[in-house]
mmCIF file with all atom_site columns, C-alpha atoms and ligand atoms in Angstrom:
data_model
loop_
_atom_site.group_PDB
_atom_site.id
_atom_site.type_symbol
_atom_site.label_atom_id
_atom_site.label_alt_id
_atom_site.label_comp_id
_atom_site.label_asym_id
_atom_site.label_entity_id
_atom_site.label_seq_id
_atom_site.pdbx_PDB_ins_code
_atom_site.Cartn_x
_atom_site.Cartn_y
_atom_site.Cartn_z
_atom_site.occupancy
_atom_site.B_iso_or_equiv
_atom_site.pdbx_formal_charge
_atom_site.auth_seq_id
_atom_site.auth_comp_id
_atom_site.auth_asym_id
_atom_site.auth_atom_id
_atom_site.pdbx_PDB_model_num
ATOM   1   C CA . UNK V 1 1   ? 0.000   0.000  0.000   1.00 96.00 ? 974  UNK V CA 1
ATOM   2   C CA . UNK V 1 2   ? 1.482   3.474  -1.031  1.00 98.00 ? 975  UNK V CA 1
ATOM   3   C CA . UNK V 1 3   ? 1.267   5.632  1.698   1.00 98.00 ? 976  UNK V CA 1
ATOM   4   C CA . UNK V 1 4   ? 0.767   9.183  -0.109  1.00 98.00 ? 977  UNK V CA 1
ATOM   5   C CA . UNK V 1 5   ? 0.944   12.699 1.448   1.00 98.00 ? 978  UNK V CA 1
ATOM   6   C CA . UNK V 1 6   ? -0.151  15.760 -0.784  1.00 98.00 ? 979  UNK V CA 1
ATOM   7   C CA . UNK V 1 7   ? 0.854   19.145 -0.450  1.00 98.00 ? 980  UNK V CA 1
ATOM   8   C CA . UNK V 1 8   ? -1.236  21.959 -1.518  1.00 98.00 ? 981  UNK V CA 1
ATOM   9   C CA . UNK V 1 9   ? -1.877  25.839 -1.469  1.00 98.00 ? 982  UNK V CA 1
ATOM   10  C CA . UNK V 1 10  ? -4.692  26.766 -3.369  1.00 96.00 ? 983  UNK V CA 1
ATOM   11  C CA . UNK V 1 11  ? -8.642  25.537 -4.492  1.00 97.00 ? 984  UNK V CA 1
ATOM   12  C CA . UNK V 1 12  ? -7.180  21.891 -4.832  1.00 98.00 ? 985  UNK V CA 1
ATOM   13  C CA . UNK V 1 13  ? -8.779  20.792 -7.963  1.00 98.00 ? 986  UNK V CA 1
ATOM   14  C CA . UNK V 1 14  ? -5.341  18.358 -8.463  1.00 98.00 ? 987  UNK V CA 1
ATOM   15  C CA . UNK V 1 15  ? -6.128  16.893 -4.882  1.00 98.00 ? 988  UNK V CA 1
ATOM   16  C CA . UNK V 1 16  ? -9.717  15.946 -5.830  1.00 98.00 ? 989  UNK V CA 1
ATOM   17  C CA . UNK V 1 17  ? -8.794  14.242 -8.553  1.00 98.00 ? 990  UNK V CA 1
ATOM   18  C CA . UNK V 1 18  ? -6.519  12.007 -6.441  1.00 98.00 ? 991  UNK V CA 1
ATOM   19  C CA . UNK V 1 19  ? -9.124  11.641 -4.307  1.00 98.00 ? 992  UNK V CA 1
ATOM   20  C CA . UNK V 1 20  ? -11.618 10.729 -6.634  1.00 98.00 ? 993  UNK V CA 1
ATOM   21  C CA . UNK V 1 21  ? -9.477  7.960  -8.119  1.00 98.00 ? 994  UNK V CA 1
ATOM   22  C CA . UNK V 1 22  ? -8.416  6.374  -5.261  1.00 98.00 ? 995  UNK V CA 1
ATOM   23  C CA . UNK V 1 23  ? -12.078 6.725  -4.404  1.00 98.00 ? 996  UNK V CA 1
ATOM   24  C CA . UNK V 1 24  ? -12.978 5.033  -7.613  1.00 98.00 ? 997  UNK V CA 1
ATOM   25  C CA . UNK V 1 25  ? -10.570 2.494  -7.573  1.00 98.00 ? 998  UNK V CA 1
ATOM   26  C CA . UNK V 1 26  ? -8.369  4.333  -10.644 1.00 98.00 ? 999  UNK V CA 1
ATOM   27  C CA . UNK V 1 27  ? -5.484  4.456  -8.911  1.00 98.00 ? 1000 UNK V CA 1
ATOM   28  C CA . UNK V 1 28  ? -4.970  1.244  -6.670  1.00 98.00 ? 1001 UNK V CA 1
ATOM   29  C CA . UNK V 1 29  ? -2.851  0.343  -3.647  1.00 98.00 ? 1002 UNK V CA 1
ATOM   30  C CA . UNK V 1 30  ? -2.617  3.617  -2.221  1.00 98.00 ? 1003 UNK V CA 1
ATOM   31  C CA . UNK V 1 31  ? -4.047  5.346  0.595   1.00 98.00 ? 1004 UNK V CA 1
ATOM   32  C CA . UNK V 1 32  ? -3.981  9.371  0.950   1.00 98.00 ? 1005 UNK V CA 1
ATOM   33  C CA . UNK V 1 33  ? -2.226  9.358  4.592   1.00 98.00 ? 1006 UNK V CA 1
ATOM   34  C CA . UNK V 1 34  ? -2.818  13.463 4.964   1.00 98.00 ? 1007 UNK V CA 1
ATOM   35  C CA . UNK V 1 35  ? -3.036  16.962 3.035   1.00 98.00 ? 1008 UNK V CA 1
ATOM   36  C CA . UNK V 1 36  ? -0.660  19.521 4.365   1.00 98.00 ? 1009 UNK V CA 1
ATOM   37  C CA . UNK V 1 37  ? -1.274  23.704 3.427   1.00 98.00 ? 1010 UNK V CA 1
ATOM   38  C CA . UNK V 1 38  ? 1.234   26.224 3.980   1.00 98.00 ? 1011 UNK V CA 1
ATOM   39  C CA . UNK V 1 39  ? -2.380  28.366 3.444   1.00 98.00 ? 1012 UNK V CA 1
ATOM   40  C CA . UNK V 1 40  ? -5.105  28.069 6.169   1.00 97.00 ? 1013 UNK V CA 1
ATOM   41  C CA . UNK V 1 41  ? -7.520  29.102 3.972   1.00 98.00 ? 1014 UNK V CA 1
ATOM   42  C CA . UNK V 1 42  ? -7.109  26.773 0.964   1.00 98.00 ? 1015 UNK V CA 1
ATOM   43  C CA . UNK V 1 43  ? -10.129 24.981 0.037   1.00 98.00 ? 1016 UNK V CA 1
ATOM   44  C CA . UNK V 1 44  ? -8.103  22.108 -0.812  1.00 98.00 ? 1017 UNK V CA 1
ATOM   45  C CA . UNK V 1 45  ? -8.259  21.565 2.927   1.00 98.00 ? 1018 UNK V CA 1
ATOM   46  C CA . UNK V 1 46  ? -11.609 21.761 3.273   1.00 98.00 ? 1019 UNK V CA 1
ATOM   47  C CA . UNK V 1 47  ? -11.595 18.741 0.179   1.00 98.00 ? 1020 UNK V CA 1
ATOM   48  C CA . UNK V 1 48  ? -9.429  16.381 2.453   1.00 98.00 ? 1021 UNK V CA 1
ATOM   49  C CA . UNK V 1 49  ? -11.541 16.622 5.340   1.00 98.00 ? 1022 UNK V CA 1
ATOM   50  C CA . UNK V 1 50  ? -14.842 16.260 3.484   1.00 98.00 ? 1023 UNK V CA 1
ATOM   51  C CA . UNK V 1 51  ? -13.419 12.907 2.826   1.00 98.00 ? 1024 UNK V CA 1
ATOM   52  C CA . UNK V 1 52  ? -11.819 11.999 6.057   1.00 98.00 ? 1025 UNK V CA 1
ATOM   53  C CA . UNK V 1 53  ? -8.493  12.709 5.488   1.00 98.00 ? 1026 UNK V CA 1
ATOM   54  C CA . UNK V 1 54  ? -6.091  14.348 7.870   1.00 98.00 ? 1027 UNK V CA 1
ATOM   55  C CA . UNK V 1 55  ? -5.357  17.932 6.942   1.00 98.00 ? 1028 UNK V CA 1
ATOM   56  C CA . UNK V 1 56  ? -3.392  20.183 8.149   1.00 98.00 ? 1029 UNK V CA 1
ATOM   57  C CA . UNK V 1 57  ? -1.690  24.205 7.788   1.00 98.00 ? 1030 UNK V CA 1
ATOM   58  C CA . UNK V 1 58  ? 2.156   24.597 8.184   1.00 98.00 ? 1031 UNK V CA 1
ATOM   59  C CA . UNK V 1 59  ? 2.740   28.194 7.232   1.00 97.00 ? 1032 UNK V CA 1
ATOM   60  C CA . UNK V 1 60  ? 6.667   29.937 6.897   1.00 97.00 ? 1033 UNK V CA 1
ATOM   61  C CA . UNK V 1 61  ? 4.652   32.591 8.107   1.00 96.00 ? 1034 UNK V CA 1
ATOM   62  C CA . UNK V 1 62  ? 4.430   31.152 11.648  1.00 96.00 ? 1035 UNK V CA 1
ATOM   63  C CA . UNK V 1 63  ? 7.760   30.498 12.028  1.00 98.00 ? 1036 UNK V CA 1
ATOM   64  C CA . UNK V 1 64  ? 10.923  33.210 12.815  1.00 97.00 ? 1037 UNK V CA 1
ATOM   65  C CA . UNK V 1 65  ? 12.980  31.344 10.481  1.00 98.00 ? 1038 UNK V CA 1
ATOM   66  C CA . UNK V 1 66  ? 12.517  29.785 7.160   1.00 97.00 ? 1039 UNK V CA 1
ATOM   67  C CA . UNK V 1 67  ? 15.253  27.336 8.577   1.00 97.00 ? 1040 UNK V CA 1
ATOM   68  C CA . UNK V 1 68  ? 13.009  26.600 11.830  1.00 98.00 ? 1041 UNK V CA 1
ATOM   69  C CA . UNK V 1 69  ? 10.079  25.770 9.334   1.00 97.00 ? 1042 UNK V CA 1
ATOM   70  C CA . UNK V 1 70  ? 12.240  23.678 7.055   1.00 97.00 ? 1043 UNK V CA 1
ATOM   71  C CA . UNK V 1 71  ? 12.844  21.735 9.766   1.00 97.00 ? 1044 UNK V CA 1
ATOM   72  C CA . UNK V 1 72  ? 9.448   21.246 11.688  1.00 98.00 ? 1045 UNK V CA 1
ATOM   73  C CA . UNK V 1 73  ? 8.015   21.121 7.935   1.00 98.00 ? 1046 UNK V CA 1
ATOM   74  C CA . UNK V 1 74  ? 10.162  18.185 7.657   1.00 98.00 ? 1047 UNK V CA 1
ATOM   75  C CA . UNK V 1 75  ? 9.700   16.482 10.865  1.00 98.00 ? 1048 UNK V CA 1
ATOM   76  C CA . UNK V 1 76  ? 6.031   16.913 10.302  1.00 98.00 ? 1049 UNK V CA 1
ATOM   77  C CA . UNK V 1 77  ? 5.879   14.860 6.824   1.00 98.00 ? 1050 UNK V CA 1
ATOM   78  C CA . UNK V 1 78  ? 8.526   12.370 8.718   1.00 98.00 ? 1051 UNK V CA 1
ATOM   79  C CA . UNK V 1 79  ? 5.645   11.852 11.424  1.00 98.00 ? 1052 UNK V CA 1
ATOM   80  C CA . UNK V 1 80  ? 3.724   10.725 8.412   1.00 98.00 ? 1053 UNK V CA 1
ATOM   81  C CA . UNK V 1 81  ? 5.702   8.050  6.977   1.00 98.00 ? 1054 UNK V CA 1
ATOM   82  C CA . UNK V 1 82  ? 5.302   8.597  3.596   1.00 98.00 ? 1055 UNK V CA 1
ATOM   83  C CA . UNK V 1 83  ? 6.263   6.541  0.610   1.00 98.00 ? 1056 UNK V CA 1
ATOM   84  C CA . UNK V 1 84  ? 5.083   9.212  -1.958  1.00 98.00 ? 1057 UNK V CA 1
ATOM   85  C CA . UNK V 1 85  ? 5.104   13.101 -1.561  1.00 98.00 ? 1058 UNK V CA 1
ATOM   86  C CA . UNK V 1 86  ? 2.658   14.818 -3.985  1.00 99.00 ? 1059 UNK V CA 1
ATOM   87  C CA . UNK V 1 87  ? 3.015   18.311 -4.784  1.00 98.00 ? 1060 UNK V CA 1
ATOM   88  C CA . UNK V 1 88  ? -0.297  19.805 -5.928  1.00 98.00 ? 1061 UNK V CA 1
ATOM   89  C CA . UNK V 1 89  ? -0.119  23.387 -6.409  1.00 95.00 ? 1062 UNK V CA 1
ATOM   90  C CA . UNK V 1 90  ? 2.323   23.461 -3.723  1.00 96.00 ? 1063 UNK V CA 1
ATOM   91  C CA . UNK V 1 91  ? 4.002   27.091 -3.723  1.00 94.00 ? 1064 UNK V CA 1
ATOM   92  C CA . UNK V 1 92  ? 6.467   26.944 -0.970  1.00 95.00 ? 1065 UNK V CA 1
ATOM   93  C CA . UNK V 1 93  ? 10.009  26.041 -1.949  1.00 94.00 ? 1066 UNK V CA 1
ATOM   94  C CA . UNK V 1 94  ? 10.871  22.260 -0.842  1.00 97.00 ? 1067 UNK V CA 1
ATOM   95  C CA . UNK V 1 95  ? 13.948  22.190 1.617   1.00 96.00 ? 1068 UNK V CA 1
ATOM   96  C CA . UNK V 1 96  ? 16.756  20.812 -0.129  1.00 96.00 ? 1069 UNK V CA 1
ATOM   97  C CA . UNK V 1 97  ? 16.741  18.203 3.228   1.00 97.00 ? 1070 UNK V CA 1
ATOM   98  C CA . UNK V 1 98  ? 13.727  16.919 2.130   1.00 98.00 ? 1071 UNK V CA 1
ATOM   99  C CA . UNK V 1 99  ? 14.343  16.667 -1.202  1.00 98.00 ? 1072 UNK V CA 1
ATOM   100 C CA . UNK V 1 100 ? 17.729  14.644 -0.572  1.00 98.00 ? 1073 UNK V CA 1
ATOM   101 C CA . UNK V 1 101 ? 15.737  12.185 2.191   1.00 98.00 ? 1074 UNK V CA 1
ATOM   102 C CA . UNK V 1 102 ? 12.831  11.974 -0.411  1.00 98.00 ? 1075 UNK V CA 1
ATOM   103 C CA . UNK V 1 103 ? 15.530  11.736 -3.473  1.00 97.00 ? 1076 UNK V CA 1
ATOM   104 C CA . UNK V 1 104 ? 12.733  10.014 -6.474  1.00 97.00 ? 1077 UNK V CA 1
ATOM   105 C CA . UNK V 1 105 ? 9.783   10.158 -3.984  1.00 98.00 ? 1078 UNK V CA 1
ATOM   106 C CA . UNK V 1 106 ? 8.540   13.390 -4.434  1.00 98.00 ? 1079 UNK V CA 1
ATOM   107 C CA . UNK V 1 107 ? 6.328   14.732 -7.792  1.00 98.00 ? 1080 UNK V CA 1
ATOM   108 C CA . UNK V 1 108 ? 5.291   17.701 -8.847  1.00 98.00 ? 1081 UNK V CA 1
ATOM   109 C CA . UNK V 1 109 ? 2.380   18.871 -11.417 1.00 98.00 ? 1082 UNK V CA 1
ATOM   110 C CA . UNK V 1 110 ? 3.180   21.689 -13.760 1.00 98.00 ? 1083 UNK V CA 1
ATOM   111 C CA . UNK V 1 111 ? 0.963   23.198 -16.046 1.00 98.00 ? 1084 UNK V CA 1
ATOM   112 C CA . UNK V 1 112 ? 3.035   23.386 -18.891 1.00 98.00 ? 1085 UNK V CA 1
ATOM   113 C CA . UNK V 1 113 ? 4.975   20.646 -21.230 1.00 98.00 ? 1086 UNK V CA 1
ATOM   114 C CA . UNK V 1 114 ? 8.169   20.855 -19.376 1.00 98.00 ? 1087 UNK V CA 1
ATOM   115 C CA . UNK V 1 115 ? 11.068  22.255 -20.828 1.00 98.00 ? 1088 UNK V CA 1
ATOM   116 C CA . UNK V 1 116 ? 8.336   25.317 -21.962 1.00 98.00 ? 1089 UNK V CA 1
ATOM   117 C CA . UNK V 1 117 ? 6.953   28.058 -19.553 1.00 98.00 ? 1090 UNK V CA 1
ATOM   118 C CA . UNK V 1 118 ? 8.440   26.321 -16.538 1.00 98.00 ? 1091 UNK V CA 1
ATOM   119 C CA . UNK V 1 119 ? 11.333  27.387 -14.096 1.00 95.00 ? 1092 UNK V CA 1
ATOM   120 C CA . UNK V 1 120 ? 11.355  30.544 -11.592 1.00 94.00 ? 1093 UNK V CA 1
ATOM   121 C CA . UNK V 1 121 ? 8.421   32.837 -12.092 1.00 94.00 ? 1094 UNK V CA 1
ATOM   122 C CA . UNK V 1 122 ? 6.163   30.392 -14.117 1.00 96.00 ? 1095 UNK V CA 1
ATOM   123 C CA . UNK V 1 123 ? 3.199   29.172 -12.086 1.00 94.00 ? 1096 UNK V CA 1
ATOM   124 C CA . UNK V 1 124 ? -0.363  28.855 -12.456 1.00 94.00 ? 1097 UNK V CA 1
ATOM   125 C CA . UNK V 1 125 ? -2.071  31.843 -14.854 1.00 97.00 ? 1098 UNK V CA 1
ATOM   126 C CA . UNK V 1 126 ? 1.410   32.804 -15.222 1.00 98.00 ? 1099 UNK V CA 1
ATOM   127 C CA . UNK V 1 127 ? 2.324   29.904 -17.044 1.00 98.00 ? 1100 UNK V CA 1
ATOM   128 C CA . UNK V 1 128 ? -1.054  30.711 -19.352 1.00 98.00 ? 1101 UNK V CA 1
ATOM   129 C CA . UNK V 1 129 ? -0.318  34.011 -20.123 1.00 98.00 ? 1102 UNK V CA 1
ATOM   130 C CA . UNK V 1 130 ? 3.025   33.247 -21.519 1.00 98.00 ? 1103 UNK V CA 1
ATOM   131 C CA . UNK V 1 131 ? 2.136   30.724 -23.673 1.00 98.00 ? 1104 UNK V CA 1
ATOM   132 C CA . UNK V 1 132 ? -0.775  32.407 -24.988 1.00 98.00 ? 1105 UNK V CA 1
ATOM   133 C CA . UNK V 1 133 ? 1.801   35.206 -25.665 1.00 98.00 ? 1106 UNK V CA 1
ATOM   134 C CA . UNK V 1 134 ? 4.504   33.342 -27.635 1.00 98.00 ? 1107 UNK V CA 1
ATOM   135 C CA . UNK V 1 135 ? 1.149   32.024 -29.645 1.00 98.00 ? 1108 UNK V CA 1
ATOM   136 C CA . UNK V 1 136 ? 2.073   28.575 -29.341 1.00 98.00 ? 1109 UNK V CA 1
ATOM   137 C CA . UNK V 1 137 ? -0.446  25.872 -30.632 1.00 98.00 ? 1110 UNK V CA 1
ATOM   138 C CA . UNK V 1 138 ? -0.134  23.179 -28.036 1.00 98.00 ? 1111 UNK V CA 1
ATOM   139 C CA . UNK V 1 139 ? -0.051  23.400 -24.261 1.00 98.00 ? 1112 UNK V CA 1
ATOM   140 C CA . UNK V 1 140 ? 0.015   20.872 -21.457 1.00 98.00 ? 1113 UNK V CA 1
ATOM   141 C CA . UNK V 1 141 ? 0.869   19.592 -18.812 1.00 98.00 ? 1114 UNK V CA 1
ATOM   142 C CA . UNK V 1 142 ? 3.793   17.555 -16.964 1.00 98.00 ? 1115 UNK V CA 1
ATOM   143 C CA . UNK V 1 143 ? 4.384   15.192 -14.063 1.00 98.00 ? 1116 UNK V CA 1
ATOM   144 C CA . UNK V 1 144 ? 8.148   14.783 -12.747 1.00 98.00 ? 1117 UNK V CA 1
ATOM   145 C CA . UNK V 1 145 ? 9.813   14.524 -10.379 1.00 98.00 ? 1118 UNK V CA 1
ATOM   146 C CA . UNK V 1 146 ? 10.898  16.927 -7.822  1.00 98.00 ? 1119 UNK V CA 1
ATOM   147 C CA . UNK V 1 147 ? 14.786  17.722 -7.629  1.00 97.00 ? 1120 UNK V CA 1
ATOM   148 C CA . UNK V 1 148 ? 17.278  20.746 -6.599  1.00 96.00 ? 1121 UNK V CA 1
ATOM   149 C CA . UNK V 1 149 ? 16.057  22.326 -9.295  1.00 95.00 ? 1122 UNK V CA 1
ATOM   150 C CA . UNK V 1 150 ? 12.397  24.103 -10.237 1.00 95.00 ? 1123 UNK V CA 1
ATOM   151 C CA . UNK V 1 151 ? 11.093  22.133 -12.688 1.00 96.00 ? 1124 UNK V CA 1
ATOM   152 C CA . UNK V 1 152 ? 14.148  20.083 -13.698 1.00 96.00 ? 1125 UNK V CA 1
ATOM   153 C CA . UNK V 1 153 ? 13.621  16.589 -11.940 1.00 97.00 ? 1126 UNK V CA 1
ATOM   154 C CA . UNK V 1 154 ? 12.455  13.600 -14.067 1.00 98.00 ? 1127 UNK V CA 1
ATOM   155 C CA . UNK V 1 155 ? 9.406   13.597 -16.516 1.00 98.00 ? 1128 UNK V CA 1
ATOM   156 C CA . UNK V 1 156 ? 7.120   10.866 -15.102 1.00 98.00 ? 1129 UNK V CA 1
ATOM   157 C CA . UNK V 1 157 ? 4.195   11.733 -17.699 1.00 98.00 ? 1130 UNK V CA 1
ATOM   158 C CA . UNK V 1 158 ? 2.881   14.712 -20.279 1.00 98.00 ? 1131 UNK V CA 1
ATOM   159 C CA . UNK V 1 159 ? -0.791  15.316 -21.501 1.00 98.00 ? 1132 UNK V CA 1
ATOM   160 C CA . UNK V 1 160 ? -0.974  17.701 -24.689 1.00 98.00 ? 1133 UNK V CA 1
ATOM   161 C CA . UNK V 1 161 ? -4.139  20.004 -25.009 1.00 98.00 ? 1134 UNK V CA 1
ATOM   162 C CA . UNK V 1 162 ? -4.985  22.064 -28.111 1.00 98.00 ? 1135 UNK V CA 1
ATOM   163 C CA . UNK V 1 163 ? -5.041  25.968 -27.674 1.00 98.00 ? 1136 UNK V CA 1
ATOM   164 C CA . UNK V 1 164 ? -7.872  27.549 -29.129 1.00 98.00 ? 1137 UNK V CA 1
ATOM   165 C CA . UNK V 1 165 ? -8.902  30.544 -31.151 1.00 98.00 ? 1138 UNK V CA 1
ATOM   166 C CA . UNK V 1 166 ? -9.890  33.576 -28.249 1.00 97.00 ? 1139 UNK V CA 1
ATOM   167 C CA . UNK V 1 167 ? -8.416  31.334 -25.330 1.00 98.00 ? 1140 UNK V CA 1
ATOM   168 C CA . UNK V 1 168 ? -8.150  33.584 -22.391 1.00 98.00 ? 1141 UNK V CA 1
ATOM   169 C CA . UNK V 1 169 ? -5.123  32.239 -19.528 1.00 98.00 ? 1142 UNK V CA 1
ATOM   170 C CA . UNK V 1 170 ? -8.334  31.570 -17.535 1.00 98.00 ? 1143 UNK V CA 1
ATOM   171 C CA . UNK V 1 171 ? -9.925  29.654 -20.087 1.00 98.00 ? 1144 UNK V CA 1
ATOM   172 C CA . UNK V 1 172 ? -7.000  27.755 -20.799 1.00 98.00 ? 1145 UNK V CA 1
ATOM   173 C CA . UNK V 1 173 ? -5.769  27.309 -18.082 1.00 98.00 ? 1146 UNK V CA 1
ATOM   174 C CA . UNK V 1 174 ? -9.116  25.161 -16.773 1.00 98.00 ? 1147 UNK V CA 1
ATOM   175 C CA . UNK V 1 175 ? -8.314  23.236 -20.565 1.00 98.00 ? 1148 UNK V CA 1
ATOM   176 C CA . UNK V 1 176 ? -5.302  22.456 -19.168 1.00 98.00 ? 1149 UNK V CA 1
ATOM   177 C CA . UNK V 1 177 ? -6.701  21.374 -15.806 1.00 98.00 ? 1150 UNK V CA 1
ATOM   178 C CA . UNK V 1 178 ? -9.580  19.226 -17.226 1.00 98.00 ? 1151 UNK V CA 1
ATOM   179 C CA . UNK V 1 179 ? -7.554  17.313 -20.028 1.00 98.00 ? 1152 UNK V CA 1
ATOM   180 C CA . UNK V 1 180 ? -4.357  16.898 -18.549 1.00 98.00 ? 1153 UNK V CA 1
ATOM   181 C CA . UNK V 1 181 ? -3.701  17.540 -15.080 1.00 98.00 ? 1154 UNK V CA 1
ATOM   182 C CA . UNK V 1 182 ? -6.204  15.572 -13.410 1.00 98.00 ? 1155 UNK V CA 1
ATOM   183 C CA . UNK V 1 183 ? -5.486  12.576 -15.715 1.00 98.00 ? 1156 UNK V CA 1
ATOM   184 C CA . UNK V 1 184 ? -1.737  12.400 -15.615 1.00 98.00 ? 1157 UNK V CA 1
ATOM   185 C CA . UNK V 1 185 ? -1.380  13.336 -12.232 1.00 98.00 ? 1158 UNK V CA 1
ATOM   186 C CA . UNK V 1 186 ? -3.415  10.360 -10.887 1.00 98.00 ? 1159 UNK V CA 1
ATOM   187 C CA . UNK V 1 187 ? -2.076  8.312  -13.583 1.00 98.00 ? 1160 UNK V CA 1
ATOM   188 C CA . UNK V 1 188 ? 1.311   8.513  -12.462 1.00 98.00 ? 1161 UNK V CA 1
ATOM   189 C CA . UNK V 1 189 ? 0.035   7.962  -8.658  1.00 98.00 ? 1162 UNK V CA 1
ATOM   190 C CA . UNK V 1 190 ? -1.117  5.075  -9.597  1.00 98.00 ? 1163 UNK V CA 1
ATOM   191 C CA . UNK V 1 191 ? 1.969   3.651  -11.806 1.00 98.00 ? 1164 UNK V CA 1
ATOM   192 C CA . UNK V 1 192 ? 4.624   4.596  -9.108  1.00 98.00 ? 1165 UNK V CA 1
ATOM   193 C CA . UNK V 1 193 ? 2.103   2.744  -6.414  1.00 98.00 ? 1166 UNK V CA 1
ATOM   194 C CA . UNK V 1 194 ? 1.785   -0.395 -9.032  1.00 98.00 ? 1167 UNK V CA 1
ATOM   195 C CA . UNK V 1 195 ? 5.947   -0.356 -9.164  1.00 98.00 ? 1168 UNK V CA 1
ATOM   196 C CA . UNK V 1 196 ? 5.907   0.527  -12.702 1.00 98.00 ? 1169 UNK V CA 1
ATOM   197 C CA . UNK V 1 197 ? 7.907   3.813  -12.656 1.00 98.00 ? 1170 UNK V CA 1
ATOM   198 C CA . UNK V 1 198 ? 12.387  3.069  -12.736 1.00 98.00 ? 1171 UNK V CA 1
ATOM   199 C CA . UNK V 1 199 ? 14.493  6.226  -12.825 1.00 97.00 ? 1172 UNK V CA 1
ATOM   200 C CA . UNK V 1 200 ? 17.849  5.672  -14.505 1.00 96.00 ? 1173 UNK V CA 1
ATOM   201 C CA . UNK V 1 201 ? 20.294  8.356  -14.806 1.00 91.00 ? 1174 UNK V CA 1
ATOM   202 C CA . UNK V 1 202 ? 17.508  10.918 -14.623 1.00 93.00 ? 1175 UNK V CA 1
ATOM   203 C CA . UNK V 1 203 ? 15.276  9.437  -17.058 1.00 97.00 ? 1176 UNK V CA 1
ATOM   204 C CA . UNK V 1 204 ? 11.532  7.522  -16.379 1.00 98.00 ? 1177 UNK V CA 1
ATOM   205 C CA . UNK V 1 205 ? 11.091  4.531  -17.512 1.00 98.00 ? 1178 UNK V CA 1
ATOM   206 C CA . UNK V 1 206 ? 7.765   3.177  -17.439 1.00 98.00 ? 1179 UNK V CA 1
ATOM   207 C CA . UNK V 1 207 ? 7.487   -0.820 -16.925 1.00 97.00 ? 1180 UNK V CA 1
ATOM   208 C CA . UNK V 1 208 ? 4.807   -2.537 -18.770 1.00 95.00 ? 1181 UNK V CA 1
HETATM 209 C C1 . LIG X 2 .   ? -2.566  23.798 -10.967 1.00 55.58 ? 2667 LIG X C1 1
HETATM 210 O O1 . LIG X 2 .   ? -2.735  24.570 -12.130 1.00 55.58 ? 2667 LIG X O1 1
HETATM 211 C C2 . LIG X 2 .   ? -1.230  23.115 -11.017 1.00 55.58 ? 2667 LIG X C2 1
HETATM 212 O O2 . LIG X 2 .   ? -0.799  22.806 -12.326 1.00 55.58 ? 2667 LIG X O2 1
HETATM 213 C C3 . LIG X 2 .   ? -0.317  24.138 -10.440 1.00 55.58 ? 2667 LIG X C3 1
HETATM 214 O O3 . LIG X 2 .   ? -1.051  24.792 -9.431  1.00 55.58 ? 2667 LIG X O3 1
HETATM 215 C C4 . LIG X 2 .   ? -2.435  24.677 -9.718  1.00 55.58 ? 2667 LIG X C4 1
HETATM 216 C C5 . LIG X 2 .   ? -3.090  24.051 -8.529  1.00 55.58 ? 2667 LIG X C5 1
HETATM 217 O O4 . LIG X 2 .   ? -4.442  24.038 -8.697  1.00 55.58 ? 2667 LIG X O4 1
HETATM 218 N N1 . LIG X 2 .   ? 0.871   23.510 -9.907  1.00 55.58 ? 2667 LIG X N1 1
HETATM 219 P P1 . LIG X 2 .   ? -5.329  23.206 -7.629  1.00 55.58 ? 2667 LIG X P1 1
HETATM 220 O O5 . LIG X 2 .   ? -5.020  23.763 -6.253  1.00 55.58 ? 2667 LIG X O5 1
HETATM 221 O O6 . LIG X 2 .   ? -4.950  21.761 -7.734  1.00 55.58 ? 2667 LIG X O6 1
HETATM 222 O O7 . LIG X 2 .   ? -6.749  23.476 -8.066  1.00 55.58 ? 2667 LIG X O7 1
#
């Protein structure tokens, strides 16, 4: 049993999905341990415990140090035991710590096909707006995971959705939500808890 813990910050849209399929039996042999916010006021939390699962609000903002929250941040997912760490519109930086102790354990969703619109400043509408500026075609999004880097860790999976004639970043955006990122996200969930995902020299293989 894969014993996931999901991170959040915002409406959690990603987190229902995961919810849904483990609900549904589309992802199998994993249970959602807990749903930690660094925002007390993200619905996402209000998701997890609609469905009984622990949530909880660690904020930087509580803390006199960023280092003192790294570290209680950490001890706190520790506590948890888990085997997976799912970043779901997560928007706090991941302690390097963690990221070392969880080396190929922790994934990230980003809306965008990876090596596009990603890296420092590119995040949710953000993302949107500058692809709707360079006038590309084709959007998407990207699971991988989560290393030293923002946005540089292994591709796990990638969904391509069609941009359309007078797409707003709002508009497309929710595309990009409804095609691809609650599909590959859980999909991936669901392959790493079925043993299916190998990393070798920074590239995902998927097992058949
Ligand atoms: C999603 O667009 C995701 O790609 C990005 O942050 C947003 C989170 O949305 N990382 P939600 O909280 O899952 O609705």
């Amino acid at each position: 049993m894969l014993n996931v813990v999901v991170l959040v910050s915002g409406g959690g849209t990603n987190l229902q999905a995961i919810i849904d399929s483990v609900e549904s039996g589309a992802i199998t042999n994993t249970k959602i341990t807990g749903v930690i916010s660094n925002n007390k006021n993200a619905y996402a939390l209000e998701r997890a415990k609609k469905h009984g699962i622990s949530a909880q609000c660690i904020s930087p903002k509580d803390f006199e140090t960023r280092d003192r929250f790294n570290e209680v941040f950490l001890e706190t997912i520790d506590s948890m035991q888990p085997d997976l760490i799912v970043l779901a519109g997560f928007l706090v930086v991941i302690p390097e710590a963690m990221i070392e102790k969880y080396r190929n354990r922790i994934i990230n969703i980003h809306p965008s096909l990876i090596p596009s619109f990603c890296g420092t400043g590119y995040y949710g509408l953000k993302v949107h707006e500058a692809a709707l500026a360079r006038g590309v075609k084709v959007v998407g999004a990207t699971v991988h995971f989560v290393d030293e880097g923002t946005d540089t860790g292994p591709i796990i999976l990638q969904k391509a959705v069609e941009v359309e004639q007078g797409d707003t970043p709002e508009v497309l955006q929710r595309r990009v939500m409804e095609q691809a990122e609650w599909k590959i996200l859980p999909k991936a969930i669901d392959l790493i808890a079925n043993g299916r995902i190998q990393v070798e020299e920074n590239l995902v293989k998927i097992l058949p």
